[in-house]
CSV table of C-alpha atoms and ligand atoms in Angstrom, one decimal:
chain,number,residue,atom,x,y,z
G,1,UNK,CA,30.5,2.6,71.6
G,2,UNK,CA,33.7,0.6,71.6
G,3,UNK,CA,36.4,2.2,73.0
G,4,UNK,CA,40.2,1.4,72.8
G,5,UNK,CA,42.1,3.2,75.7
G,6,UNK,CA,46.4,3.5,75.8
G,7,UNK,CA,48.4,4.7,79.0
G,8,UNK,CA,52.0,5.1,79.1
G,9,UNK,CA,52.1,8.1,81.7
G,10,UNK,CA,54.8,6.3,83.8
G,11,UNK,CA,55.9,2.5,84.0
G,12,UNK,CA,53.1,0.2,82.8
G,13,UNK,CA,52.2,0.1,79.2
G,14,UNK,CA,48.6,-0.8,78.6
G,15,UNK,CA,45.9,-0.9,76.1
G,16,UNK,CA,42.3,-1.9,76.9
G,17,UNK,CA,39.0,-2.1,74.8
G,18,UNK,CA,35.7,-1.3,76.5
G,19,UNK,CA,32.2,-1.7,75.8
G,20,UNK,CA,30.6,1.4,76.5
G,21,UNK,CA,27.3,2.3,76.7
G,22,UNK,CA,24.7,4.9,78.9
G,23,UNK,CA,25.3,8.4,79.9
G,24,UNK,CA,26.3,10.4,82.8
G,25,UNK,CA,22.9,9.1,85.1
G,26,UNK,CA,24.0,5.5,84.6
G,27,UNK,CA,27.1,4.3,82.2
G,28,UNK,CA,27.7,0.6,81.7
G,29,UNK,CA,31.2,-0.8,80.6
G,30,UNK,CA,32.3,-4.1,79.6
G,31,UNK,CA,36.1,-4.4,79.5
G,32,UNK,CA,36.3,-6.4,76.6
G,33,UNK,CA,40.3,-6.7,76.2
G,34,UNK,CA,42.9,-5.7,79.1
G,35,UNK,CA,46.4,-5.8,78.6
G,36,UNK,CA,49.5,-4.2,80.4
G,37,UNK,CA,52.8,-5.1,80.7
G,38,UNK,CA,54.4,-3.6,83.9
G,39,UNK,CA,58.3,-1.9,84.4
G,40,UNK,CA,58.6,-2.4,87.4
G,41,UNK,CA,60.9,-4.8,87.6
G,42,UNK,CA,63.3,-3.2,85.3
G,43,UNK,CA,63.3,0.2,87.0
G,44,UNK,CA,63.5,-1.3,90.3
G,45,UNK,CA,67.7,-1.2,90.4
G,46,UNK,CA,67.5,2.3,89.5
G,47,UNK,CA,65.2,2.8,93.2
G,48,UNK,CA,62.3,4.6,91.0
G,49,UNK,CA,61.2,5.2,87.6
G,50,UNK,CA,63.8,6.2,85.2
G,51,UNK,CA,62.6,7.8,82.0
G,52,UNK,CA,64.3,7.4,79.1
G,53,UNK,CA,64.2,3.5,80.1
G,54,UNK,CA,60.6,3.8,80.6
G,55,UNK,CA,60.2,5.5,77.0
G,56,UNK,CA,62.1,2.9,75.5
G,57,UNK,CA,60.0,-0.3,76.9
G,58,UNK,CA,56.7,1.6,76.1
G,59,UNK,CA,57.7,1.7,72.6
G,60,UNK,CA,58.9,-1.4,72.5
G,61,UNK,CA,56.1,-3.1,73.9
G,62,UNK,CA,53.1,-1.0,72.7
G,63,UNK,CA,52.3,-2.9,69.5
G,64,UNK,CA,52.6,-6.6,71.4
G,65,UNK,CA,50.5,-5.2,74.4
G,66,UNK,CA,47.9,-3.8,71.3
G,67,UNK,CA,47.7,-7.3,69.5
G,68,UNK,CA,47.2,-8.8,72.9
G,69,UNK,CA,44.3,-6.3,73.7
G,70,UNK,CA,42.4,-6.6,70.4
G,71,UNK,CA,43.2,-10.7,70.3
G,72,UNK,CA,41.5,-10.9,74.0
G,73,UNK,CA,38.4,-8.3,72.3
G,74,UNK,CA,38.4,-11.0,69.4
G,75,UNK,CA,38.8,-7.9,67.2
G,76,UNK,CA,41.9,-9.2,65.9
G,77,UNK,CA,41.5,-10.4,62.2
G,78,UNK,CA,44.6,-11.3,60.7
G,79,UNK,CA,44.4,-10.6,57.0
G,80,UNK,CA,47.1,-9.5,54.2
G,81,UNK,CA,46.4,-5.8,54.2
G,82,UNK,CA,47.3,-3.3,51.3
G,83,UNK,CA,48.1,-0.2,52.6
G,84,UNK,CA,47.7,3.5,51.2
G,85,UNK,CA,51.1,4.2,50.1
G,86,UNK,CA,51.1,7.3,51.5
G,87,UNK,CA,50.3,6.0,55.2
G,88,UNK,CA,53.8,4.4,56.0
G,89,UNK,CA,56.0,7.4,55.4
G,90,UNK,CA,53.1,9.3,57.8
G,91,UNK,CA,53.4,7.0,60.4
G,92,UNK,CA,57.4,7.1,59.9
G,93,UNK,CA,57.3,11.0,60.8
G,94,UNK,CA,54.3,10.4,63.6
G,95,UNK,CA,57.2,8.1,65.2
G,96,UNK,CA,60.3,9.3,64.2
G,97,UNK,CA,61.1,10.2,68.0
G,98,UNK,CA,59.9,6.2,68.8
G,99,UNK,CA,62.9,3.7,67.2
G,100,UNK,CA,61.5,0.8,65.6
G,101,UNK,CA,58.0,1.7,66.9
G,102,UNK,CA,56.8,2.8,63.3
G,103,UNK,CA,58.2,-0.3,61.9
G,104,UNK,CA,57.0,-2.5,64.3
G,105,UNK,CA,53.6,-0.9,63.9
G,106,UNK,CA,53.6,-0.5,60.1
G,107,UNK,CA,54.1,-4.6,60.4
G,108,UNK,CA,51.3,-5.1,62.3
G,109,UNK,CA,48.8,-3.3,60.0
G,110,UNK,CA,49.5,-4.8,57.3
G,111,UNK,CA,48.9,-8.5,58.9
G,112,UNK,CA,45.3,-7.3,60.5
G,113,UNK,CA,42.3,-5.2,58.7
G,114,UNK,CA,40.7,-2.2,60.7
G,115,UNK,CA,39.4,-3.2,64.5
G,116,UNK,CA,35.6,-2.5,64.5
G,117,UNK,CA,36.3,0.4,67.5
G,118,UNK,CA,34.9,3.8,67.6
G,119,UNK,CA,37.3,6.0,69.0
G,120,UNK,CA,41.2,5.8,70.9
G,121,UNK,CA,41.7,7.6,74.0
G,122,UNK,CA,44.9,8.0,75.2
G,123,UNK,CA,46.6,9.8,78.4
G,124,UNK,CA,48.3,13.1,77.6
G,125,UNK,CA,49.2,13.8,80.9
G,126,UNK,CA,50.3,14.2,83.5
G,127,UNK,CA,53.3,11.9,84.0
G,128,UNK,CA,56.7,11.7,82.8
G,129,UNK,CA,56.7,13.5,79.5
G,130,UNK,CA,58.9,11.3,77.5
G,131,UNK,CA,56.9,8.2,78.2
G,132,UNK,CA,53.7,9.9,77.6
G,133,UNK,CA,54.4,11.1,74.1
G,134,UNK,CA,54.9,7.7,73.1
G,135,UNK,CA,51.4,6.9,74.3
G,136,UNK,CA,50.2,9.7,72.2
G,137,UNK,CA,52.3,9.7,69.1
G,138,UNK,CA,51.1,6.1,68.9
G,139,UNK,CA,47.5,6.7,69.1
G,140,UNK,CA,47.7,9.7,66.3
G,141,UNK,CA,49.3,6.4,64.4
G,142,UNK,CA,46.2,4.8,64.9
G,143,UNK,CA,44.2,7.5,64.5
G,144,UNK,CA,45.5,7.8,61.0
G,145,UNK,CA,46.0,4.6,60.0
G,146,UNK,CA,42.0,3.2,60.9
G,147,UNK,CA,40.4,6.8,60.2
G,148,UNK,CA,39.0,7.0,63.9
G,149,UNK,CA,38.4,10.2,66.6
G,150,UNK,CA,41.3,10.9,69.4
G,151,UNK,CA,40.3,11.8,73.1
G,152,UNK,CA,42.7,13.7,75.6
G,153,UNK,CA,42.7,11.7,78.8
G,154,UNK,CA,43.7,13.2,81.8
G,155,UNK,CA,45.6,10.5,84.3
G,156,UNK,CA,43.9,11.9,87.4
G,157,UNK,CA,41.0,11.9,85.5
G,158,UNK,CA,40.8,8.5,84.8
G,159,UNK,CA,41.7,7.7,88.3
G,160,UNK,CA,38.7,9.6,89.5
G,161,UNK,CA,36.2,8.5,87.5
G,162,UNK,CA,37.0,4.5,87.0
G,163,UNK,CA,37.0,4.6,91.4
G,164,UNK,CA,33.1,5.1,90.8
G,165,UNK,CA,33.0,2.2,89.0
G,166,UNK,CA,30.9,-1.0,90.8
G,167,UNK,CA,31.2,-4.2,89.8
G,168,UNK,CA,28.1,-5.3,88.1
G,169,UNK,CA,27.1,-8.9,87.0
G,170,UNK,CA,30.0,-8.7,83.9
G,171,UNK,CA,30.3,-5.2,84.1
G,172,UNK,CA,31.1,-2.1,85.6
G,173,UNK,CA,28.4,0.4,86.2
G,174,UNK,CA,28.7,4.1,86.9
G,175,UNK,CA,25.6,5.1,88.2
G,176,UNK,CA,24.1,7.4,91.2
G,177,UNK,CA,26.5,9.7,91.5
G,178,UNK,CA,25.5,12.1,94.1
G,179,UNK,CA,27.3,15.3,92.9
G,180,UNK,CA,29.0,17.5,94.0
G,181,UNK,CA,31.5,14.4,93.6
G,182,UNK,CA,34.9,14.8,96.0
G,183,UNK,CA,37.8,12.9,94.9
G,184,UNK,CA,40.8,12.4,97.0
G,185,UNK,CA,43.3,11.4,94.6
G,186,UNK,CA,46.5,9.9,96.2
G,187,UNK,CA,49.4,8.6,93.9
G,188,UNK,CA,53.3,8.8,93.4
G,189,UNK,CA,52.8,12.6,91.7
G,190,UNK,CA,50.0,13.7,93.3
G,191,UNK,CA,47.8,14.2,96.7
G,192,UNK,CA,44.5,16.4,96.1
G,193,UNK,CA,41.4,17.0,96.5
G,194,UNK,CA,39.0,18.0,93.9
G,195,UNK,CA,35.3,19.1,93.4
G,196,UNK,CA,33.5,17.7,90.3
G,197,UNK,CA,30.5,19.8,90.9
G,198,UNK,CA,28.8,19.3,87.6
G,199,UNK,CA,30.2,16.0,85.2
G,200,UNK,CA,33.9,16.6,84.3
G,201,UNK,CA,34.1,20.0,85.3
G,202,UNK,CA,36.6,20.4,88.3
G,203,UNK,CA,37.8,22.4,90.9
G,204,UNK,CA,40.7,22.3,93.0
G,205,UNK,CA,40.2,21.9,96.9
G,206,UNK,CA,43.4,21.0,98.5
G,207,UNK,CA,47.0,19.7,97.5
G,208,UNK,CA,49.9,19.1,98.7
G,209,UNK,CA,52.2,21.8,98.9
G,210,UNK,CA,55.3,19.3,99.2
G,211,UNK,CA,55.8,15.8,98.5
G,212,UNK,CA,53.1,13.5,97.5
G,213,UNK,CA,51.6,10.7,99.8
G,214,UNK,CA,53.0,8.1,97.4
G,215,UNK,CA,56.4,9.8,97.1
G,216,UNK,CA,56.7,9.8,100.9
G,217,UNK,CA,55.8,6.2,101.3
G,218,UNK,CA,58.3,5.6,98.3
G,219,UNK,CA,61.2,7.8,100.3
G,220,UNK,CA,60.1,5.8,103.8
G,221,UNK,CA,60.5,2.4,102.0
G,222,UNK,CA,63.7,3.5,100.9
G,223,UNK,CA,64.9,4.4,104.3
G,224,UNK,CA,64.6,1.4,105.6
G,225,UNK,CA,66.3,-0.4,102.8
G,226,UNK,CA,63.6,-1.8,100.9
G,227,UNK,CA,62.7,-2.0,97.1
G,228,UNK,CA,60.5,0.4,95.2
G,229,UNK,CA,57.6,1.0,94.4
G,230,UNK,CA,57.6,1.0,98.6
G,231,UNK,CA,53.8,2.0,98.8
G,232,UNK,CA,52.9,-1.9,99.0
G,233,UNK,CA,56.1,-2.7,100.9
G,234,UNK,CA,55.2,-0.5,104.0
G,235,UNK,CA,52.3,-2.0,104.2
G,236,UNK,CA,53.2,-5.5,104.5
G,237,UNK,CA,55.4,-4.1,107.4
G,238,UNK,CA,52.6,-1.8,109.0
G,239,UNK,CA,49.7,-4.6,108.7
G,240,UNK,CA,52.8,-7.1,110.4
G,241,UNK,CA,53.0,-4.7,113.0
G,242,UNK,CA,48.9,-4.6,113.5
G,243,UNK,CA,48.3,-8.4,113.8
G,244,UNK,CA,51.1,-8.5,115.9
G,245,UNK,CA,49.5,-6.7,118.4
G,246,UNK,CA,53.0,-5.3,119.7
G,247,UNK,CA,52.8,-1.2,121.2
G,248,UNK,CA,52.9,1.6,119.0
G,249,UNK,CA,56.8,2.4,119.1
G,250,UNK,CA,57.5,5.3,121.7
G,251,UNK,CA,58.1,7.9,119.1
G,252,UNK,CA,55.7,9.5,117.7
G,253,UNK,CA,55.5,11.1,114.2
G,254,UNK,CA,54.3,14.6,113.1
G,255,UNK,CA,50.4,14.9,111.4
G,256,UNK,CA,51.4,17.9,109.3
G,257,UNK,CA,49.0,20.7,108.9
G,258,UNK,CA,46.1,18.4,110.7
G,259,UNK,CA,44.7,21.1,112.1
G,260,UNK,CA,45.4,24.3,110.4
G,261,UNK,CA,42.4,25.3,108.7
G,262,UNK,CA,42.8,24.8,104.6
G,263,UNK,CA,42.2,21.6,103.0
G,264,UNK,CA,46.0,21.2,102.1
G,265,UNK,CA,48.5,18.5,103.0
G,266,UNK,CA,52.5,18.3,103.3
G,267,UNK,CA,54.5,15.3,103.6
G,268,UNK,CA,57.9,16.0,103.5
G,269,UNK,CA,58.2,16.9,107.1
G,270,UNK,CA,56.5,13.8,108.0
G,271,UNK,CA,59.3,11.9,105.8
G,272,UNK,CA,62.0,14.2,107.2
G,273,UNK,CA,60.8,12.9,110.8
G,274,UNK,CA,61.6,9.7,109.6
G,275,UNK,CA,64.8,10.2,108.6
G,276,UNK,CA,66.0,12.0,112.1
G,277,UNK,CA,64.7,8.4,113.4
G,278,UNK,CA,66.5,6.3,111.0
G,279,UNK,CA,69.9,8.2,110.6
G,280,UNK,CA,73.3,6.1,111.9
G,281,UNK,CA,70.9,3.6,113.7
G,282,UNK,CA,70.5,-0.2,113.1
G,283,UNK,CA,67.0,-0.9,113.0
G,284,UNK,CA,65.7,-4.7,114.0
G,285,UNK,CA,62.8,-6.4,112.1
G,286,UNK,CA,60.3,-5.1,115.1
G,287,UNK,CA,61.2,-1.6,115.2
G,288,UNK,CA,60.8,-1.3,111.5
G,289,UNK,CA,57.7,-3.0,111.6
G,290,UNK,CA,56.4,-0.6,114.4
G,291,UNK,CA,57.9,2.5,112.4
G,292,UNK,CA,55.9,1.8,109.3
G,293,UNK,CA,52.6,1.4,111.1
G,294,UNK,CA,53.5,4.8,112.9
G,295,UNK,CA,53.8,6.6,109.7
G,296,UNK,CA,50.9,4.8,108.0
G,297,UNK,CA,48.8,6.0,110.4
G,298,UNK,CA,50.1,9.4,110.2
G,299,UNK,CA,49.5,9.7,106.6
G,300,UNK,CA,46.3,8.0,106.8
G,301,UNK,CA,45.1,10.7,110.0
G,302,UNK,CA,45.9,14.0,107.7
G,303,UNK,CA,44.1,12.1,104.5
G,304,UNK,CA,41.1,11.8,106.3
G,305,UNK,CA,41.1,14.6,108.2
G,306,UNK,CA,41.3,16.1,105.6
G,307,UNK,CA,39.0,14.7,103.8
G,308,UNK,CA,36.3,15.1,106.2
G,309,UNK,CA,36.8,19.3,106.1
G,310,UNK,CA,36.7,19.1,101.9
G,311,UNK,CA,33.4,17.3,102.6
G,312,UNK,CA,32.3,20.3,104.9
G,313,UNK,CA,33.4,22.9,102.7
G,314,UNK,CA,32.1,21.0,99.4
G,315,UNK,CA,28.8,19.9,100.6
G,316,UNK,CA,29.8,16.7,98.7
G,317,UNK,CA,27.4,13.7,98.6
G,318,UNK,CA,30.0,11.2,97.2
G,319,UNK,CA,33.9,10.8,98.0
G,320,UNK,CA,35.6,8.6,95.7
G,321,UNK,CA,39.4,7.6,96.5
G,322,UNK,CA,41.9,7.5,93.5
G,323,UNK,CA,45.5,6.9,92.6
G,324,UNK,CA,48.1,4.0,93.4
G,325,UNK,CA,47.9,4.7,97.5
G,326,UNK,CA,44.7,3.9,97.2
G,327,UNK,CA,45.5,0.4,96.9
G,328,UNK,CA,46.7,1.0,100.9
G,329,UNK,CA,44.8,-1.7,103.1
G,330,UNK,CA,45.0,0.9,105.8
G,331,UNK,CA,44.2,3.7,104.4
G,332,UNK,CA,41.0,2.1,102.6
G,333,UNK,CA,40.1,0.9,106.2
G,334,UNK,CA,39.8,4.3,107.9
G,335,UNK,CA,38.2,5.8,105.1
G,336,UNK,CA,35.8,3.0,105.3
G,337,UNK,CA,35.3,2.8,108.9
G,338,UNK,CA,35.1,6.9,109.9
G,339,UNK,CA,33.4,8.2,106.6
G,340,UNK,CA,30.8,5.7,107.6
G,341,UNK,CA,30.4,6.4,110.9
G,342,UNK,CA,30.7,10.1,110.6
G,343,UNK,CA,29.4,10.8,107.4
G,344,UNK,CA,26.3,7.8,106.8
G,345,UNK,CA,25.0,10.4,103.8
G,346,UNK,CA,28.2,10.6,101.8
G,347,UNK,CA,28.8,7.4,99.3
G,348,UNK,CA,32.4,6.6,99.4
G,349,UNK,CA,33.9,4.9,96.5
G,350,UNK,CA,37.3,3.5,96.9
G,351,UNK,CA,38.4,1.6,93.5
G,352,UNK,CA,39.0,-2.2,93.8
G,353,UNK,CA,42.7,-3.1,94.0
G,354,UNK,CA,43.4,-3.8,90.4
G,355,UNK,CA,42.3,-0.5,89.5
G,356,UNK,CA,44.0,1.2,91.9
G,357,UNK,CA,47.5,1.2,90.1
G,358,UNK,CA,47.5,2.5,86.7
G,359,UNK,CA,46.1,0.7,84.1
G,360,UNK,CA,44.1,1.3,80.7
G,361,UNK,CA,40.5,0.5,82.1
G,362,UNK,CA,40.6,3.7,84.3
G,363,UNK,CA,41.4,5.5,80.7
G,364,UNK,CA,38.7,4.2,78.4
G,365,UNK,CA,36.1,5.1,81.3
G,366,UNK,CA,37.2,8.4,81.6
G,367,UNK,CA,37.7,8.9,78.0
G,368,UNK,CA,34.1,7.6,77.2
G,369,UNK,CA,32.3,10.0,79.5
G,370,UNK,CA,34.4,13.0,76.6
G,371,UNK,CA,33.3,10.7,73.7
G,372,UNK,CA,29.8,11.2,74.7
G,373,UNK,CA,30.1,15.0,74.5
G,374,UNK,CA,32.0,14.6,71.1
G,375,UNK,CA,35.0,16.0,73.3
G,376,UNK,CA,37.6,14.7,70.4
G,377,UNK,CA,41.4,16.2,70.0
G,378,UNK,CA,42.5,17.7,67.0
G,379,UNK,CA,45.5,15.0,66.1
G,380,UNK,CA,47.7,17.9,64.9
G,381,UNK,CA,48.2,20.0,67.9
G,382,UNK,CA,47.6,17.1,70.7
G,383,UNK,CA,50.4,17.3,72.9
G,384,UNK,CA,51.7,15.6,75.9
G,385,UNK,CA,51.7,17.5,78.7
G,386,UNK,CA,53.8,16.1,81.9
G,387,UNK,CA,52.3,18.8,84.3
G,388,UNK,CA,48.9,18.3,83.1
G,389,UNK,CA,46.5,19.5,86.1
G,390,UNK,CA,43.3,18.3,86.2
G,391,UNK,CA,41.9,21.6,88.3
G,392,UNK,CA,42.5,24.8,89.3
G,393,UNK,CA,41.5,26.9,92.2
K,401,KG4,O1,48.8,5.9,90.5
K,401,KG4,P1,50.1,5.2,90.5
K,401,KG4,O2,50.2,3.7,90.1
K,401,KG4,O3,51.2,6.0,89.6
K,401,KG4,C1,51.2,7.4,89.6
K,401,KG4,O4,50.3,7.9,88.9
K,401,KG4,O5,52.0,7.9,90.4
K,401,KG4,O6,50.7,5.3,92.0
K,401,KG4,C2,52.0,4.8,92.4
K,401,KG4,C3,52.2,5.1,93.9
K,401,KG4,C4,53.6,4.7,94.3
K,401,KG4,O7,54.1,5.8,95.1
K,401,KG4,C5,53.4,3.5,95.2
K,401,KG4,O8,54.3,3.3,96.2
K,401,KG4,C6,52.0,3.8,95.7
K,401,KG4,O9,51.3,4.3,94.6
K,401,KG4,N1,51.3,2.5,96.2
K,401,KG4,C7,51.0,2.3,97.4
K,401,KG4,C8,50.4,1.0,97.5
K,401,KG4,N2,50.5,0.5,96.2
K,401,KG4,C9,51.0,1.4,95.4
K,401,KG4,N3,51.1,3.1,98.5
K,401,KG4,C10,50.6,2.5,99.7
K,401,KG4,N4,50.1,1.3,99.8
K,401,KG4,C11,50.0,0.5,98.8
K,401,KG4,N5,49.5,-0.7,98.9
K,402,ZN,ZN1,48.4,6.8,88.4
């Protein structure tokens, strides 16, 4: 089954076209076109995402990134293409919330016949709204305009399920997943843990009850005056720090709710603690360096602490790491070294680095494993939903 996968939830716009093919024992997938086009450098000035901006690029680059996607897939045929009259004014409405998207897609079909795909699967949430409807108005265009069946991604989801993925020969292979399946998912938006005790059917475990991980790194980075996204910033600083081999600095930060005994995090005192540190002080090179490694290995104490007492209270055979911070050399390291160590029987997934940060891969995997059950959306009443949970207690 060919899948072709769009995610716009926050500030890359990408479209991808997978091979799929096996079921929930064993699933192989063969990325057959990847293409994304990343913000970041636009929303940078602004020191985070900004969304009508983001909306805006996403429909201006969706039908380029498409062409690129399907061109890479060799499913592009350019071809003179007479379309059902009726079809441009539907597309027109579908749009009319997307400037010169409609257009610029009603263009495009008419230069390239129908790509031989089985199904689009698009995020729906969560993210920021705006930029996920145009993700989703864009693939009920497509929906309409080749005839084919919509899935409802869930981000997270997608996140979850593409960290299971192993590289394999060409591919990617899903298979062996011991269940019940814990994922720690760890992003700007989010920090929880949740149980997939039987395929796609979740339960909430822990979650932050404040900031996210990837929010406080992004607030930290900021602190000490450097750009955004700051996840990969404070890491350069923290792993400086390491191979330095200099002390830890003298103070000390907070592990919030290490030891009380739920399976929940909170961040923001642990960001507030760095701010008493920073405020009206002049930090050199070193002592930002040393601060950074302090709070990395903060956060990265409470995620696997935590971690380790879901796995308890789960039973979990397999703990699969999701979400932009899980790109975090340091964070990937403990994981790696303690889960080993202290839990030999658990198979820990951690995604590699590309498909850490968000991209349309993680989207066509996790929309597959729906396709397969015939989970399709009903193009009328599909929303985007920008609080879009993924489990509930
Ligand atoms: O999953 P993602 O790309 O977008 C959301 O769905 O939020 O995650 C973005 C978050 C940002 O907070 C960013 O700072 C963080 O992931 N991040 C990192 C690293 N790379 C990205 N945090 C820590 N270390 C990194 N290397
Ligand atoms: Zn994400």
């Amino acid at each position: 089954m060919k899948i072709l996968a769009i995610e716009t939830s926050c500030d890359e716009t990408a479209v991808s076209i997978l091979e799929c093919a096996g079921d929930e024992a064993a699933a192989r997938f063969r990325v057959l076109g990847n293409a994304l086009l990343s913000q970041i450098d636009l929303h940078k000035e602004y020191g985070g995402v900004f969304p009508t901006l983001a909306k805006r690029e996403h429909a201006k680059n969706l039908v380029p990134v498409l062409a690129a996607a399907l061109e890479e897939a060799e499913l592009l045929r350019e071809d003179a293409q007479a379309l059902p009259h009726e079809l441009p004014g539907k597309l027109g409405e579908l749009l009319s919330r997307e400037p010169g998207l409609a257009d610029a897609l009603i263009e495009f079909l008419k230069e390239s016949e129908a790509p031989d795909i089985d199904a689009i699967a698009v995020t729906h949430g969560p993210g920021l709204e705006p930029a996920l409807w145009v993700g989703v108005n864009f693939a009920k265009a497509l929906a309409t305009a080749w005839k084919k069946p919509l899935v409802a991604v869930n981000h997270m989801e997608g996140h979850l399920l593409s960290a299971l993925a192993e590289e394999d020969g060409e591919d990617l292979s899903i298979r062996d997943t011991g269940l019940p399946l814990l994922g720690l998912l760890i992003s700007g938006g989010h920090t929880e843990l949740v149980s997939m005790d039987e395929w796609l059917s979740y339960r909430l475990v822990g979650r932050t009850r404040d900031d996210a991980v990837g929010e406080a790194y992004d607030k930290v980075a900021r602190m000490l005056g450097l750009p955004y996204p700051g996840g990969p910033e404070i890491s350069r600083l923290a792993e400086s720090a390491r191979e330095s081999g200099r002390e830890r600095p003298a103070e000390r930060l907070p592990r919030p709710m290490l030891n009380d005994s739920t399976c929940d995090f909170s961040f923001s005192g642990l960001k507030t603690a760095v701010l008493y540190l920073v405020k009206d002080r002049e930090l050199s090179d070193a002592e930002k360096e040393a601060l950074a490694r302090e709070f990395e290995d903060a956060a990265a104490e409470v995620l696997v602490k935590k971690a380790m007492r879901a796995i308890d209270e789960t039973g979990a055979q397999t703990l699969a790491l999701g979400g932009g911070v899980s790109a975090n050399a340091h964070i990937r390291r403990v994981f790696s070294e303690q889960i080993l160590s202290l839990y030999p029987h658990v198979s820990l997934r951690i995604p590699k680095a590309a498909f850490t940060t968000d991209n349309a891969v993680m989207i066509g995997i996790a929309g597959y494993y729906h396709a397969l059950r015939e989970d399709y959306a009903d193009p009328e009443s599909l929303r985007a939903d920008g609080n879009l949970a993924l489990a509930r207690a």
